[in-house]
């Protein structure tokens, strides 16, 4: 009896609402441009761009931080390929590395793709 053929399983895609997708595209635009060693935009700079894109909404640095924390908490423990929460016992990852892990995993999984950069243009940037 021949072994059954393996089915290629594509990457997991993670659910994001429209606001989360726009926020993550703004923060992760360097990842979507495939820059070498990309880093996320700062929360402050992202809030500035979001206020420009959606002036009717009150984006602040704190609101950006809160929304990213909510996405990280929601995806934590779902099989996401990179750590999304602080491991206080090991003392890592910390700081910007959690946001980097989130963006890296979303791009690797094709949850965020380069055409998503059009969201920034469509909204007026």
Coordinates of C-alpha atoms in Angstrom, one line a residue:
X1 CA 0.0 0.0 0.0
X2 CA 1.3 3.4 -1.0
X3 CA 1.5 6.1 1.6
X4 CA -1.1 8.8 1.2
X5 CA 0.2 12.0 -0.5
X6 CA 1.0 14.8 1.9
X7 CA -1.1 17.8 1.4
X8 CA 0.6 21.1 1.4
X9 CA -0.8 23.2 4.1
X10 CA -0.6 27.0 3.5
X11 CA 0.3 29.3 6.4
X12 CA -2.3 30.2 9.0
X13 CA -3.9 33.5 8.4
X14 CA -4.9 35.4 11.5
X15 CA -8.2 37.3 11.8
X16 CA -7.9 41.1 11.9
X17 CA -10.7 43.7 11.8
X18 CA -10.4 46.7 9.4
X19 CA -9.0 49.1 12.0
X20 CA -6.5 46.5 13.2
X21 CA -5.4 45.8 9.6
X22 CA -4.8 49.5 8.9
X23 CA -3.0 50.0 12.2
X24 CA -0.7 47.0 11.6
X25 CA 0.0 48.1 8.0
X26 CA 1.0 51.6 9.2
X27 CA 3.2 50.1 11.9
X28 CA 4.6 47.4 9.7
X29 CA 5.0 49.2 6.4
X30 CA 8.8 48.5 6.4
X31 CA 8.1 44.8 6.7
X32 CA 5.7 45.0 3.7
X33 CA 8.3 46.8 1.7
X34 CA 10.7 43.9 2.5
X35 CA 13.3 46.2 3.9
X36 CA 16.4 44.5 5.2
X37 CA 16.1 44.2 9.0
X38 CA 12.8 46.1 9.3
X39 CA 11.7 47.8 12.5
X40 CA 8.2 48.9 13.3
X41 CA 7.2 52.5 13.3
X42 CA 6.9 54.0 16.7
X43 CA 3.5 54.2 18.3
X44 CA 3.7 58.0 18.2
X45 CA 4.5 58.1 14.5
X46 CA 1.8 55.6 13.7
X47 CA -0.7 57.7 15.6
X48 CA 0.3 60.7 13.5
X49 CA -0.2 58.8 10.3
X50 CA -3.5 57.4 11.5
X51 CA -4.8 60.9 12.4
X52 CA -3.9 62.0 8.9
X53 CA -5.6 58.9 7.3
X54 CA -8.7 59.1 9.5
X55 CA -9.1 62.6 10.9
X56 CA -12.6 61.7 12.2
X57 CA -11.1 59.2 14.6
X58 CA -9.0 60.1 17.7
X59 CA -5.8 58.1 17.3
X60 CA -3.3 58.7 20.0
X61 CA -0.1 56.9 21.0
X62 CA -1.9 55.3 23.9
X63 CA -4.8 54.1 21.7
X64 CA -2.3 52.5 19.2
X65 CA -0.5 50.8 22.1
X66 CA -3.9 49.5 23.6
X67 CA -5.0 48.1 20.2
X68 CA -1.7 46.3 19.6
X69 CA -1.8 44.9 23.1
X70 CA -5.4 43.6 22.4
X71 CA -4.3 41.9 19.1
X72 CA -1.2 40.3 20.8
X73 CA -3.4 39.0 23.7
X74 CA -6.0 37.6 21.2
X75 CA -3.4 35.8 19.1
X76 CA -1.3 34.6 22.0
X77 CA -1.9 30.9 22.5
X78 CA -3.4 30.3 19.1
X79 CA -0.4 28.7 17.6
X80 CA 1.2 32.0 16.5
X81 CA 4.7 31.3 15.4
X82 CA 6.5 33.9 17.6
X83 CA 6.2 35.0 21.2
X84 CA 3.6 37.7 21.7
X85 CA 3.6 38.1 25.5
X86 CA 6.4 38.9 28.0
X87 CA 7.8 35.8 29.7
X88 CA 8.7 37.4 33.1
X89 CA 10.4 34.2 34.3
X90 CA 12.9 34.2 31.4
X91 CA 13.0 38.0 31.1
X92 CA 12.4 37.9 27.4
X93 CA 11.1 39.0 24.9
X94 CA 10.6 42.6 25.9
X95 CA 10.2 46.0 24.5
X96 CA 9.8 46.5 20.8
X97 CA 10.6 42.8 20.2
X98 CA 6.9 41.8 20.8
X99 CA 5.7 44.2 18.2
X100 CA 8.4 43.0 15.8
X101 CA 7.3 39.3 16.5
X102 CA 3.7 40.2 15.7
X103 CA 4.5 42.0 12.5
X104 CA 7.0 39.4 11.4
X105 CA 4.5 36.6 12.0
X106 CA 1.7 38.4 10.2
X107 CA 3.8 39.0 7.1
X108 CA 5.2 35.5 7.1
X109 CA 1.7 34.0 7.3
X110 CA 0.5 36.3 4.5
X111 CA -2.1 37.8 6.8
X112 CA -0.5 41.1 5.9
X113 CA 0.7 41.4 2.3
X114 CA 2.3 44.2 0.2
X115 CA -1.0 45.1 -1.5
X116 CA -2.3 46.0 2.0
X117 CA -0.1 49.2 1.7
X118 CA -2.8 50.5 -0.6
X119 CA -5.0 50.9 2.5
X120 CA -2.8 53.9 3.3
X121 CA -3.3 55.4 -0.1
X122 CA -7.0 54.8 -0.3
X123 CA -7.5 56.6 2.9
X124 CA -5.7 59.6 1.7
X125 CA -2.0 59.2 2.4

